[in-house]
Amino acid sequence: MAKIIDGKAISRAIRCEIAEAVKKMDVKPGLAVVLVGDDPASAVYVRNKKRACEETGIRSESYELPCSTTEEELLSLIGTLNKKSDINGILVQLPLPKHIDENKVILAIDPKKDVDAFHPYNVGKIVTGDYDFAPCTPKGVMSLLERSGIEVEGKTCVVVGRSNIVGKPQALLLTHANGTVTVCHSRTRNLKQVCLTADILVVAIGKADFITGDMIKEGAVVIDVGMNRKDDGKLTGDVDFASAEPKASYITPVPGGVGPMTITTLLENTLTAAKMSLGKDTE
Ligand code: GUN
């Protein structure tokens, strides 16, 4: 029987710590959340981000713009937010409507306010290991491992998925934690054999129930980053929980595993940005 990593409980504990830290600050951290268009999933994420800010005492400003917003208008808003001294973090919810170039938008965000860590400046800092922010989901996974007492050092880690938001930065964070990391993707040959080497398996491939128990080494730690909506409306991960759980030593459920950690890490990054703006130690 695997131990279930309770992302909700770990998230709650971290949010309490953030709220305590915010309470001690004379000036509350401020996060701007920008949503363009009417994608229902994005609207839910944005609502949850605002609610999490309220819970922890972080001030949030939301900018909900119509789908017809031009790239120029969005870039102009980002320019304004970059200059606002009471805004420490800027989050532009992705994906953006097709007529807006996401790369241009990411490049326009002041790296010191880039709480998603998507700007190439911050991406470069993550590569070298000298970073202030790490992307929310991979950093959330590292917090889950740490708070569950799971050592990464010396372990064989396999990351399934190579996206810029999760897979690539996840591989870097595990490497910085002294794991030995392999990144797999849709063109990987012998995926099953590679997965079977993993002491820690992180799956972020975006395919429902893609990793099954026969691909998991006995006693492995299984972290499921997937969030797929099934035909019946239920959420399911990228790992087939029923067949994986008997093989794993630890496993994250979906929902209630990695999911809650993404927003919690966003709050952590906003607090870090606010402390940086005050020139305070971020520890
Ligand atoms: N869309 C899906 N995940 C994310 C995220 O972590 N940050 C932003 N900005 N947009 C997203």
Coordinates of C-alpha atoms and ligand atoms in Angstrom, one line a residue:
M1 CA 0.0 0.0 0.0
A2 CA 1.4 3.4 -1.0
K3 CA 1.4 6.4 1.2
I4 CA -0.8 9.0 -0.3
I5 CA 0.9 12.4 -0.5
D6 CA -1.8 14.8 0.6
G7 CA -1.2 17.9 -1.5
K8 CA -4.2 19.7 0.1
A9 CA -2.8 19.3 3.7
I10 CA 0.7 20.2 2.7
S11 CA -0.7 23.2 0.8
R12 CA -2.7 24.3 3.8
A13 CA 0.4 24.1 6.0
I14 CA 2.5 26.2 3.6
R15 CA -0.4 28.8 3.2
C16 CA -0.5 29.2 7.0
E17 CA 3.2 29.9 7.0
I18 CA 2.8 32.4 4.2
A19 CA -0.1 34.1 6.0
E20 CA 2.1 34.4 9.1
A21 CA 4.9 36.0 7.1
V22 CA 2.5 38.4 5.4
K23 CA 1.1 39.4 8.7
K24 CA 4.5 40.6 9.8
M25 CA 5.0 42.8 6.8
D26 CA 4.1 46.5 7.0
V27 CA 3.3 46.6 3.3
K28 CA 1.3 43.7 2.0
P29 CA 2.5 41.9 -1.2
G30 CA 0.5 42.6 -4.3
L31 CA -0.2 40.3 -7.2
A32 CA -1.8 41.3 -10.5
V33 CA -3.6 38.6 -12.3
V34 CA -4.4 39.2 -16.0
L35 CA -6.9 37.1 -17.9
V36 CA -7.6 37.7 -21.5
G37 CA -10.7 36.1 -23.1
D38 CA -13.3 33.8 -21.7
D39 CA -11.7 30.3 -21.5
P40 CA -13.8 28.7 -18.7
A41 CA -10.8 26.6 -17.3
S42 CA -8.6 29.8 -17.1
A43 CA -11.5 31.7 -15.4
V44 CA -11.6 29.0 -12.7
Y45 CA -7.8 29.1 -12.2
V46 CA -7.9 32.9 -11.9
R47 CA -10.7 32.8 -9.4
N48 CA -8.9 30.2 -7.3
K49 CA -5.7 32.3 -7.4
K50 CA -7.6 35.4 -6.2
R51 CA -9.2 33.4 -3.4
A52 CA -5.9 32.0 -2.3
C53 CA -4.4 35.5 -2.2
E54 CA -7.3 36.7 0.1
E55 CA -6.7 33.7 2.4
T56 CA -3.1 34.6 3.0
G57 CA -3.4 38.4 3.1
I58 CA -1.8 39.0 -0.3
R59 CA -3.5 41.8 -2.1
S60 CA -4.7 40.8 -5.6
E61 CA -5.7 43.0 -8.5
S62 CA -7.4 41.3 -11.4
Y63 CA -7.5 42.5 -14.9
E64 CA -10.1 40.6 -16.9
L65 CA -9.9 41.7 -20.6
P66 CA -12.1 40.8 -23.5
C67 CA -10.9 38.4 -26.2
S68 CA -10.7 41.3 -28.6
T69 CA -7.9 42.9 -26.6
T70 CA -5.0 43.6 -28.9
E71 CA -1.4 42.6 -28.3
E72 CA -0.5 46.3 -28.0
E73 CA -3.1 46.9 -25.3
L74 CA -1.9 43.9 -23.3
L75 CA 1.7 45.0 -23.6
S76 CA 0.7 48.5 -22.5
L77 CA -1.0 47.1 -19.4
I78 CA 2.1 45.0 -18.5
G79 CA 4.2 48.2 -18.9
T80 CA 1.9 49.9 -16.4
L81 CA 2.0 47.0 -14.0
N82 CA 5.8 46.8 -14.2
K83 CA 5.9 50.4 -13.0
K84 CA 3.4 50.0 -10.2
S85 CA 5.2 50.0 -6.9
D86 CA 2.4 48.2 -5.0
I87 CA 2.4 45.3 -7.5
N88 CA 5.2 42.7 -6.8
G89 CA 4.0 39.9 -9.0
I90 CA 2.4 39.8 -12.5
L91 CA 0.7 36.7 -13.7
V92 CA -0.7 36.6 -17.2
Q93 CA -2.9 33.5 -17.4
L94 CA -2.0 31.2 -20.4
P95 CA -3.0 30.3 -23.0
L96 CA -3.7 33.7 -24.6
P97 CA -5.9 34.2 -27.6
K98 CA -4.2 33.2 -30.8
H99 CA -3.7 36.8 -32.1
I100 CA -1.4 37.6 -29.2
D101 CA 2.2 36.4 -29.2
E102 CA 2.8 34.7 -25.8
N103 CA 6.5 35.0 -26.1
K104 CA 6.3 38.8 -26.5
V105 CA 4.0 39.1 -23.5
I106 CA 6.4 37.0 -21.3
L107 CA 9.3 39.1 -22.4
A108 CA 7.5 42.3 -21.5
I109 CA 7.1 41.3 -17.8
D110 CA 9.7 42.7 -15.5
P111 CA 11.8 39.6 -14.5
K112 CA 11.6 40.8 -10.8
K113 CA 7.8 40.5 -11.0
D114 CA 7.7 37.3 -13.0
V115 CA 6.2 35.0 -10.4
D116 CA 5.6 32.3 -13.0
A117 CA 9.3 32.3 -13.8
F118 CA 8.6 32.1 -17.5
H119 CA 10.8 35.0 -18.6
P120 CA 14.0 33.8 -20.3
Y121 CA 16.0 35.7 -17.7
N122 CA 14.5 33.6 -14.9
V123 CA 14.6 30.4 -17.0
G124 CA 18.4 31.0 -17.4
K125 CA 18.8 31.5 -13.7
I126 CA 17.0 28.2 -13.1
V127 CA 19.5 26.5 -15.5
T128 CA 22.4 27.8 -13.5
G129 CA 20.8 27.1 -10.1
D130 CA 20.9 30.7 -9.0
Y131 CA 17.2 31.6 -9.0
D132 CA 14.7 33.6 -7.1
F133 CA 11.6 32.1 -8.6
A134 CA 11.0 28.6 -10.0
P135 CA 7.8 27.8 -12.0
C136 CA 5.0 27.0 -9.7
T137 CA 4.1 23.4 -10.6
P138 CA 7.7 22.0 -10.6
K139 CA 8.6 23.9 -7.4
G140 CA 5.4 22.6 -5.9
V141 CA 6.4 19.1 -6.7
M142 CA 9.8 19.7 -4.9
S143 CA 7.9 21.0 -1.8
L144 CA 5.7 17.9 -1.8
L145 CA 8.8 15.6 -1.9
E146 CA 10.6 17.7 0.8
R147 CA 7.6 17.9 3.1
S148 CA 7.0 14.1 2.7
G149 CA 10.5 13.4 3.8
I150 CA 11.5 12.0 0.4
E151 CA 15.2 12.5 -0.4
V152 CA 16.1 13.2 -4.0
E153 CA 19.9 13.1 -3.6
G154 CA 21.4 10.1 -5.4
K155 CA 18.0 8.9 -6.7
T156 CA 17.2 7.9 -10.2
C157 CA 14.5 10.4 -11.3
V158 CA 12.5 10.1 -14.5
V159 CA 10.4 13.0 -15.8
V160 CA 7.8 12.1 -18.4
G161 CA 7.0 15.3 -20.4
R162 CA 9.3 18.1 -21.6
S163 CA 7.1 21.2 -21.6
N164 CA 8.6 24.6 -20.7
I165 CA 6.1 25.0 -17.8
V166 CA 6.6 21.6 -16.1
G167 CA 8.9 18.9 -17.6
K168 CA 12.1 20.9 -18.4
P169 CA 12.2 23.0 -15.2
Q170 CA 11.2 19.9 -13.2
A171 CA 14.3 18.1 -14.6
L172 CA 16.5 21.1 -13.6
L173 CA 15.1 21.3 -10.0
L174 CA 15.6 17.6 -9.5
T175 CA 19.1 17.9 -10.8
H176 CA 19.9 20.8 -8.5
A177 CA 18.6 18.5 -5.7
N178 CA 21.3 16.0 -6.7
G179 CA 19.0 13.5 -8.4
T180 CA 20.1 11.7 -11.6
V181 CA 17.5 12.7 -14.1
T182 CA 16.2 11.4 -17.4
V183 CA 13.6 13.3 -19.4
C184 CA 11.2 11.2 -21.5
H185 CA 8.7 12.5 -24.1
S186 CA 6.4 11.4 -26.9
R187 CA 9.4 10.1 -29.1
T188 CA 11.1 8.2 -26.3
R189 CA 11.8 4.6 -27.3
N190 CA 11.4 2.0 -24.6
L191 CA 9.4 4.4 -22.3
K192 CA 8.4 1.5 -20.1
Q193 CA 12.0 0.3 -19.6
V194 CA 13.1 3.9 -18.7
C195 CA 10.2 4.4 -16.3
L196 CA 11.0 1.1 -14.6
T197 CA 14.4 2.5 -13.6
A198 CA 12.8 5.4 -11.7
D199 CA 13.0 5.8 -7.9
I200 CA 11.1 9.0 -8.4
L201 CA 8.7 9.2 -11.4
V202 CA 7.2 12.6 -12.3
V203 CA 4.6 12.4 -15.0
A204 CA 3.5 15.5 -16.9
I205 CA 2.5 14.3 -20.3
G206 CA -1.1 15.4 -20.5
K207 CA -2.6 12.0 -21.4
A208 CA -5.2 10.5 -19.1
D209 CA -4.1 7.3 -17.3
F210 CA -1.0 7.0 -19.5
I211 CA 1.4 5.5 -17.0
T212 CA 0.3 2.1 -15.7
G213 CA 1.4 -0.1 -12.8
D214 CA 3.6 -2.3 -15.1
M215 CA 5.8 0.8 -15.9
I216 CA 6.5 1.4 -12.2
K217 CA 9.3 -0.1 -10.1
E218 CA 8.3 -1.6 -6.8
G219 CA 8.6 1.1 -4.1
A220 CA 8.9 4.0 -6.5
V221 CA 7.6 7.5 -5.6
V222 CA 5.0 8.5 -8.2
I223 CA 4.1 12.2 -8.7
D224 CA 1.2 12.8 -11.1
V225 CA 1.1 16.3 -12.5
G226 CA -1.7 15.4 -15.0
M227 CA -5.2 17.0 -14.9
N228 CA -7.4 15.5 -17.5
R229 CA -11.2 15.8 -17.7
K230 CA -12.9 12.5 -18.5
D231 CA -16.1 12.2 -20.5
D232 CA -18.1 11.8 -17.3
G233 CA -16.6 15.2 -16.1
K234 CA -14.4 13.6 -13.5
L235 CA -10.7 14.7 -13.2
T236 CA -8.0 12.1 -13.7
G237 CA -4.3 12.2 -13.8
D238 CA -1.6 11.0 -16.2
V239 CA -1.1 7.9 -14.0
D240 CA -3.6 5.1 -13.8
F241 CA -3.9 5.3 -10.0
A242 CA -5.6 1.8 -9.5
S243 CA -2.7 -0.1 -11.1
A244 CA 0.1 2.3 -9.9
E245 CA -0.8 2.6 -6.2
P246 CA 0.0 -1.1 -5.3
K247 CA 3.5 -0.7 -6.8
A248 CA 4.4 2.7 -5.4
S249 CA 5.8 3.6 -1.9
Y250 CA 4.3 7.1 -2.2
I251 CA 1.8 8.5 -4.8
T252 CA 0.0 11.7 -5.4
P253 CA -3.8 11.5 -6.1
V254 CA -5.6 13.6 -8.7
P255 CA -7.3 15.7 -7.6
G256 CA -5.7 16.7 -4.3
G257 CA -2.0 16.0 -5.1
V258 CA 0.1 18.4 -7.1
G259 CA -2.9 20.6 -8.1
P260 CA -3.2 22.7 -4.9
M261 CA 0.6 23.2 -4.8
T262 CA 0.7 25.2 -8.0
I263 CA -1.2 28.1 -6.5
T264 CA 0.5 27.8 -3.1
T265 CA 3.9 28.2 -4.9
L266 CA 2.5 31.2 -6.7
L267 CA 1.8 32.8 -3.3
E268 CA 5.3 31.8 -2.1
N269 CA 6.8 33.4 -5.2
T270 CA 4.8 36.6 -4.7
L271 CA 6.0 36.8 -1.1
T272 CA 9.6 36.4 -2.4
A273 CA 9.1 39.1 -4.9
A274 CA 7.7 41.5 -2.3
K275 CA 10.6 40.8 0.0
M276 CA 13.1 41.3 -2.9
S277 CA 11.5 44.7 -3.6
L278 CA 12.1 45.7 0.0
G279 CA 15.7 44.5 -0.3
K280 CA 15.1 42.0 2.5
D281 CA 16.6 38.5 2.9
T282 CA 14.2 36.1 1.1
E283 CA 15.0 33.1 3.3
Ligands
GUN1 N1 -1.9 28.2 -17.5 C1 -1.7 26.9 -17.0 N2 -0.8 26.9 -16.0 C2 -0.3 28.1 -15.9 C3 0.6 28.7 -15.0 O1 1.2 28.1 -14.2 N3 0.8 30.0 -15.1 C4 0.1 30.8 -16.1 N4 0.4 32.1 -16.1 N5 -0.8 30.3 -16.9 C5 -1.0 29.0 -16.8

